[in-house]
PDB file of C-alpha atoms in Angstrom:
ATOM      1  CA  MET A   1      13.660   4.338  -6.100  1.00  0.00           C
ATOM      2  CA  ALA A   2      16.345   3.341  -8.514  1.00  0.00           C
ATOM      3  CA  GLN A   3      16.791   4.859 -11.930  1.00  0.00           C
ATOM      4  CA  GLY A   4      14.890   2.887 -14.538  1.00  0.00           C
ATOM      5  CA  ASP A   5      12.176   1.683 -12.157  1.00  0.00           C
ATOM      6  CA  ILE A   6       8.680   1.888 -13.582  1.00  0.00           C
ATOM      7  CA  ASN A   7       6.655   3.678 -10.917  1.00  0.00           C
ATOM      8  CA  VAL A   8       2.868   3.545 -11.030  1.00  0.00           C
ATOM      9  CA  THR A   9      -0.129   4.524  -8.954  1.00  0.00           C
ATOM     10  CA  ILE A  10      -3.301   2.478  -9.211  1.00  0.00           C
ATOM     11  CA  VAL A  11      -6.713   3.374  -7.828  1.00  0.00           C
ATOM     12  CA  GLY A  12      -9.112   0.456  -7.658  1.00  0.00           C
ATOM     13  CA  ASN A  13     -10.854  -2.116  -5.499  1.00  0.00           C
ATOM     14  CA  LEU A  14      -9.428  -5.141  -3.712  1.00  0.00           C
ATOM     15  CA  VAL A  15     -10.565  -8.350  -5.404  1.00  0.00           C
ATOM     16  CA  ARG A  16     -10.035 -10.384  -2.222  1.00  0.00           C
ATOM     17  CA  ASP A  17      -8.781  -9.924   1.309  1.00  0.00           C
ATOM     18  CA  PRO A  18      -4.988  -9.469   1.448  1.00  0.00           C
ATOM     19  CA  GLU A  19      -3.262 -12.790   2.148  1.00  0.00           C
ATOM     20  CA  LEU A  20      -0.445 -12.756   4.710  1.00  0.00           C
ATOM     21  CA  ARG A  21       2.331 -15.341   4.431  1.00  0.00           C
ATOM     22  CA  PHE A  22       5.815 -15.693   5.863  1.00  0.00           C
ATOM     23  CA  THR A  23       9.026 -16.590   4.046  1.00  0.00           C
ATOM     24  CA  LYS A  24      11.324 -19.340   5.304  1.00  0.00           C
ATOM     25  CA  ASN A  25      13.344 -16.758   7.245  1.00  0.00           C
ATOM     26  CA  GLY A  26      10.242 -15.214   8.854  1.00  0.00           C
ATOM     27  CA  GLN A  27       9.678 -12.159   6.629  1.00  0.00           C
ATOM     28  CA  ALA A  28       6.004 -11.211   6.329  1.00  0.00           C
ATOM     29  CA  VAL A  29       4.641 -10.703   2.818  1.00  0.00           C
ATOM     30  CA  ALA A  30       1.074  -9.837   1.899  1.00  0.00           C
ATOM     31  CA  SER A  31      -0.383 -10.396  -1.541  1.00  0.00           C
ATOM     32  CA  PHE A  32      -3.514  -8.780  -2.903  1.00  0.00           C
ATOM     33  CA  THR A  33      -5.097  -7.963  -6.243  1.00  0.00           C
ATOM     34  CA  VAL A  34      -6.482  -4.592  -7.260  1.00  0.00           C
ATOM     35  CA  VAL A  35      -8.972  -4.258 -10.103  1.00  0.00           C
ATOM     36  CA  SER A  36      -9.302  -0.946 -11.887  1.00  0.00           C
ATOM     37  CA  SER A  37     -11.319   0.222 -14.853  1.00  0.00           C
ATOM     38  CA  SER A  38     -12.186   3.628 -16.178  1.00  0.00           C
ATOM     39  CA  ARG A  39     -15.570   4.952 -17.227  1.00  0.00           C
ATOM     40  CA  TYR A  40     -16.131   6.889 -20.388  1.00  0.00           C
ATOM     41  CA  MET A  41     -19.047   8.518 -22.158  1.00  0.00           C
ATOM     42  CA  ASP A  42     -19.973   6.679 -25.344  1.00  0.00           C
ATOM     43  CA  LYS A  43     -20.878   9.563 -27.654  1.00  0.00           C
ATOM     44  CA  THR A  44     -22.885   7.318 -29.993  1.00  0.00           C
ATOM     45  CA  THR A  45     -25.229   5.985 -27.296  1.00  0.00           C
ATOM     46  CA  ASN A  46     -24.850   8.883 -24.845  1.00  0.00           C
ATOM     47  CA  GLU A  47     -24.281   6.349 -22.035  1.00  0.00           C
ATOM     48  CA  TRP A  48     -21.489   5.778 -19.539  1.00  0.00           C
ATOM     49  CA  LYS A  49     -19.530   2.583 -20.180  1.00  0.00           C
ATOM     50  CA  ASP A  50     -16.771   0.764 -18.327  1.00  0.00           C
ATOM     51  CA  SER A  51     -13.482  -0.040 -20.024  1.00  0.00           C
ATOM     52  CA  ASP A  52     -11.969  -3.507 -19.734  1.00  0.00           C
ATOM     53  CA  PRO A  53     -10.783  -4.096 -16.170  1.00  0.00           C
ATOM     54  CA  VAL A  54      -7.091  -4.295 -15.307  1.00  0.00           C
ATOM     55  CA  TYR A  55      -6.131  -6.727 -12.544  1.00  0.00           C
ATOM     56  CA  MET A  56      -2.822  -5.992 -10.812  1.00  0.00           C
ATOM     57  CA  ASN A  57      -1.236  -8.463  -8.399  1.00  0.00           C
ATOM     58  CA  CYS A  58       0.532  -6.616  -5.579  1.00  0.00           C
ATOM     59  CA  ASN A  59       3.085  -7.638  -2.949  1.00  0.00           C
ATOM     60  CA  VAL A  60       4.008  -5.741   0.197  1.00  0.00           C
ATOM     61  CA  TRP A  61       6.650  -6.758   2.748  1.00  0.00           C
ATOM     62  CA  ARG A  62       7.477  -6.833   6.483  1.00  0.00           C
ATOM     63  CA  GLU A  63       5.475  -4.746   8.988  1.00  0.00           C
ATOM     64  CA  HIS A  64       3.792  -2.963   6.111  1.00  0.00           C
ATOM     65  CA  ALA A  65       2.346  -6.338   5.053  1.00  0.00           C
ATOM     66  CA  GLU A  66       0.898  -6.925   8.492  1.00  0.00           C
ATOM     67  CA  ASN A  67      -0.620  -3.423   8.555  1.00  0.00           C
ATOM     68  CA  VAL A  68      -2.262  -4.024   5.171  1.00  0.00           C
ATOM     69  CA  THR A  69      -3.806  -7.340   6.206  1.00  0.00           C
ATOM     70  CA  ASN A  70      -5.088  -5.805   9.447  1.00  0.00           C
ATOM     71  CA  SER A  71      -6.565  -2.754   7.716  1.00  0.00           C
ATOM     72  CA  LEU A  72      -7.935  -3.622   4.274  1.00  0.00           C
ATOM     73  CA  THR A  73     -10.596  -6.076   3.122  1.00  0.00           C
ATOM     74  CA  LYS A  74     -12.169  -7.308  -0.089  1.00  0.00           C
ATOM     75  CA  GLY A  75     -14.009  -4.560  -1.953  1.00  0.00           C
ATOM     76  CA  ALA A  76     -12.112  -1.695  -0.298  1.00  0.00           C
ATOM     77  CA  ARG A  77     -11.246   1.162  -2.645  1.00  0.00           C
ATOM     78  CA  VAL A  78      -7.492   1.737  -2.391  1.00  0.00           C
ATOM     79  CA  LEU A  79      -4.636   3.824  -3.770  1.00  0.00           C
ATOM     80  CA  VAL A  80      -1.495   1.796  -4.376  1.00  0.00           C
ATOM     81  CA  THR A  81       1.903   3.103  -5.460  1.00  0.00           C
ATOM     82  CA  GLY A  82       4.943   1.066  -6.276  1.00  0.00           C
ATOM     83  CA  LYS A  83       7.324  -0.369  -8.841  1.00  0.00           C
ATOM     84  CA  LEU A  84       6.335  -2.705 -11.652  1.00  0.00           C
ATOM     85  CA  LYS A  85       8.393  -5.891 -11.591  1.00  0.00           C
ATOM     86  CA  GLN A  86       8.439  -8.721 -14.098  1.00  0.00           C
ATOM     87  CA  ARG A  87       9.430 -12.204 -13.010  1.00  0.00           C
ATOM     88  CA  SER A  88       9.535 -15.639 -14.556  1.00  0.00           C
ATOM     89  CA  TYR A  89       8.622 -18.936 -12.974  1.00  0.00           C
ATOM     90  CA  THR A  90       7.968 -22.556 -13.888  1.00  0.00           C
ATOM     91  CA  THR A  91       4.600 -24.173 -13.131  1.00  0.00           C
ATOM     92  CA  LYS A  92       4.290 -27.624 -11.572  1.00  0.00           C
ATOM     93  CA  GLU A  93       3.546 -28.887 -15.090  1.00  0.00           C
ATOM     94  CA  GLY A  94       6.896 -27.516 -16.320  1.00  0.00           C
ATOM     95  CA  GLN A  95       5.545 -24.544 -18.277  1.00  0.00           C
ATOM     96  CA  GLU A  96       7.514 -21.284 -18.265  1.00  0.00           C
ATOM     97  CA  ARG A  97       5.411 -18.271 -17.233  1.00  0.00           C
ATOM     98  CA  GLN A  98       6.009 -14.563 -16.844  1.00  0.00           C
ATOM     99  CA  VAL A  99       4.050 -12.205 -14.655  1.00  0.00           C
ATOM    100  CA  VAL A 100       4.074  -8.457 -14.042  1.00  0.00           C
ATOM    101  CA  GLU A 101       3.438  -7.495 -10.417  1.00  0.00           C
ATOM    102  CA  LEU A 102       3.459  -4.333  -8.364  1.00  0.00           C
ATOM    103  CA  GLU A 103       6.056  -4.169  -5.581  1.00  0.00           C
ATOM    104  CA  VAL A 104       4.150  -1.901  -3.210  1.00  0.00           C
ATOM    105  CA  GLU A 105       5.770   1.229  -1.807  1.00  0.00           C
ATOM    106  CA  ASP A 106       2.585   2.500  -0.158  1.00  0.00           C
ATOM    107  CA  VAL A 107      -1.103   1.639  -0.006  1.00  0.00           C
ATOM    108  CA  GLY A 108      -4.069   3.190   1.700  1.00  0.00           C
ATOM    109  CA  PRO A 109      -7.829   3.499   1.567  1.00  0.00           C
ATOM    110  CA  ALA A 110      -9.334   5.898  -0.964  1.00  0.00           C
ATOM    111  CA  LEU A 111     -11.352   8.431   0.995  1.00  0.00           C
ATOM    112  CA  ARG A 112     -13.559   9.867  -1.744  1.00  0.00           C
ATOM    113  CA  TYR A 113     -16.533   7.718  -0.711  1.00  0.00           C
ATOM    114  CA  ALA A 114     -15.391   6.371   2.662  1.00  0.00           C
ATOM    115  CA  THR A 115     -13.806   7.381   5.936  1.00  0.00           C
ATOM    116  CA  ALA A 116     -10.933   5.787   7.808  1.00  0.00           C
ATOM    117  CA  LYS A 117      -9.519   6.072  11.313  1.00  0.00           C
ATOM    118  CA  ILE A 118      -5.742   6.059  11.376  1.00  0.00           C
ATOM    119  CA  THR A 119      -3.942   4.388  14.272  1.00  0.00           C
ATOM    120  CA  LYS A 120      -0.225   5.153  14.373  1.00  0.00           C
ATOM    121  CA  ILE A 121       1.987   2.296  15.474  1.00  0.00           C
ATOM    122  CA  ALA A 122       4.973   3.008  17.707  1.00  0.00           C
ATOM    123  CA  ARG A 123       8.068   1.400  16.263  1.00  0.00           C
ATOM    124  CA  GLU A 124      11.438   0.676  17.814  1.00  0.00           C
ATOM    125  CA  GLY A 125      14.770   1.145  16.070  1.00  0.00           C
ATOM    126  CA  GLY A 126      13.924   3.592  13.315  1.00  0.00           C
ATOM    127  CA  ASN A 127      11.338   5.436  11.316  1.00  0.00           C
ATOM    128  CA  SER A 128      10.660   5.869   7.628  1.00  0.00           C
ATOM    129  CA  PHE A 129      13.299   8.624   7.473  1.00  0.00           C
ATOM    130  CA  GLY A 130      16.027   6.352   8.813  1.00  0.00           C
ATOM    131  CA  GLY A 131      16.181   8.037  12.206  1.00  0.00           C
ATOM    132  CA  ASN A 132      15.672   6.572  15.625  1.00  0.00           C
ATOM    133  CA  THR A 133      12.125   6.919  16.968  1.00  0.00           C
ATOM    134  CA  SER A 134      13.035   6.261  20.578  1.00  0.00           C
ATOM    135  CA  ALA A 135      12.718   9.415  22.650  1.00  0.00           C
ATOM    136  CA  PRO A 136      15.391  10.793  24.970  1.00  0.00           C
ATOM    137  CA  ALA A 137      14.977   9.757  28.603  1.00  0.00           C
ATOM    138  CA  SER A 138      14.115  13.337  29.640  1.00  0.00           C
ATOM    139  CA  SER A 139      11.386  13.660  27.038  1.00  0.00           C
ATOM    140  CA  PRO A 140       7.691  13.223  27.881  1.00  0.00           C
ATOM    141  CA  ALA A 141       7.553  10.843  24.934  1.00  0.00           C
ATOM    142  CA  ALA A 142       9.903   8.468  26.746  1.00  0.00           C
ATOM    143  CA  ALA A 143       7.163   7.624  29.216  1.00  0.00           C
ATOM    144  CA  THR A 144       4.698   6.639  26.491  1.00  0.00           C
ATOM    145  CA  GLU A 145       7.247   5.577  23.846  1.00  0.00           C
ATOM    146  CA  ASP A 146       5.110   7.483  21.348  1.00  0.00           C
ATOM    147  CA  PRO A 147       7.314   8.642  18.444  1.00  0.00           C
ATOM    148  CA  TRP A 148       4.656  11.227  17.553  1.00  0.00           C
ATOM    149  CA  ALA A 149       4.551  12.841  21.000  1.00  0.00           C
ATOM    150  CA  THR A 150       5.476  16.513  21.315  1.00  0.00           C
ATOM    151  CA  PRO A 151       9.038  17.043  22.635  1.00  0.00           C
ATOM    152  CA  ASP A 152       9.510  19.265  25.687  1.00  0.00           C
ATOM    153  CA  ALA A 153      10.438  22.933  25.307  1.00  0.00           C
ATOM    154  CA  GLY A 154      13.954  22.341  26.647  1.00  0.00           C
ATOM    155  CA  SER A 155      14.890  20.030  23.806  1.00  0.00           C
ATOM    156  CA  GLY A 156      15.603  22.831  21.352  1.00  0.00           C
ATOM    157  CA  TRP A 157      12.408  22.163  19.460  1.00  0.00           C
ATOM    158  CA  ASN A 158      10.677  25.456  18.656  1.00  0.00           C
ATOM    159  CA  GLY A 159       7.172  24.265  19.471  1.00  0.00           C
ATOM    160  CA  ALA A 160       6.014  24.210  15.841  1.00  0.00           C
ATOM    161  CA  ASN A 161       3.122  21.881  15.168  1.00  0.00           C
ATOM    162  CA  ASP A 162       3.181  19.754  12.023  1.00  0.00           C
ATOM    163  CA  GLU A 163      -0.512  18.907  12.284  1.00  0.00           C
ATOM    164  CA  ALA A 164      -2.795  20.004   9.445  1.00  0.00           C
ATOM    165  CA  PRO A 165      -4.289  23.480  10.061  1.00  0.00           C
ATOM    166  CA  PHE A 166      -7.842  22.210   9.733  1.00  0.00           C
TER     167      PHE A 166
END
């Protein structure tokens, strides 16, 4: 992220199903809204109360957008991280408007009160670290094209496992 970006993390619920659209040049973009409010103990009434809700419009791009629309639905509790962006636009009636939106870096289901099954997607041409995910022809992964497959012992890999120990 660039210096000066305003990075935030929001935990809340999806107001509606994510909406997938495509730009004129074919880029996928998904839009969704997250609502979040905090609870606090009102000392005068000794009751829990909800603060005013905050609605945040979010945009996510490319394959990430397609993953979001295939995975999340209205009401899902999510964690969203990204950069706050402000933009201006003119309505059809000619009024100037400004909006603050979240340009999503990552989003996922909150697992405090739910479970999720993760399905990794094999990608061609690169991974999130900028490297190539295609396996060498001699690798067992080449047969399945699974970028998460374990390389063979002859590849110089020491056999370490990056899976969680539990």
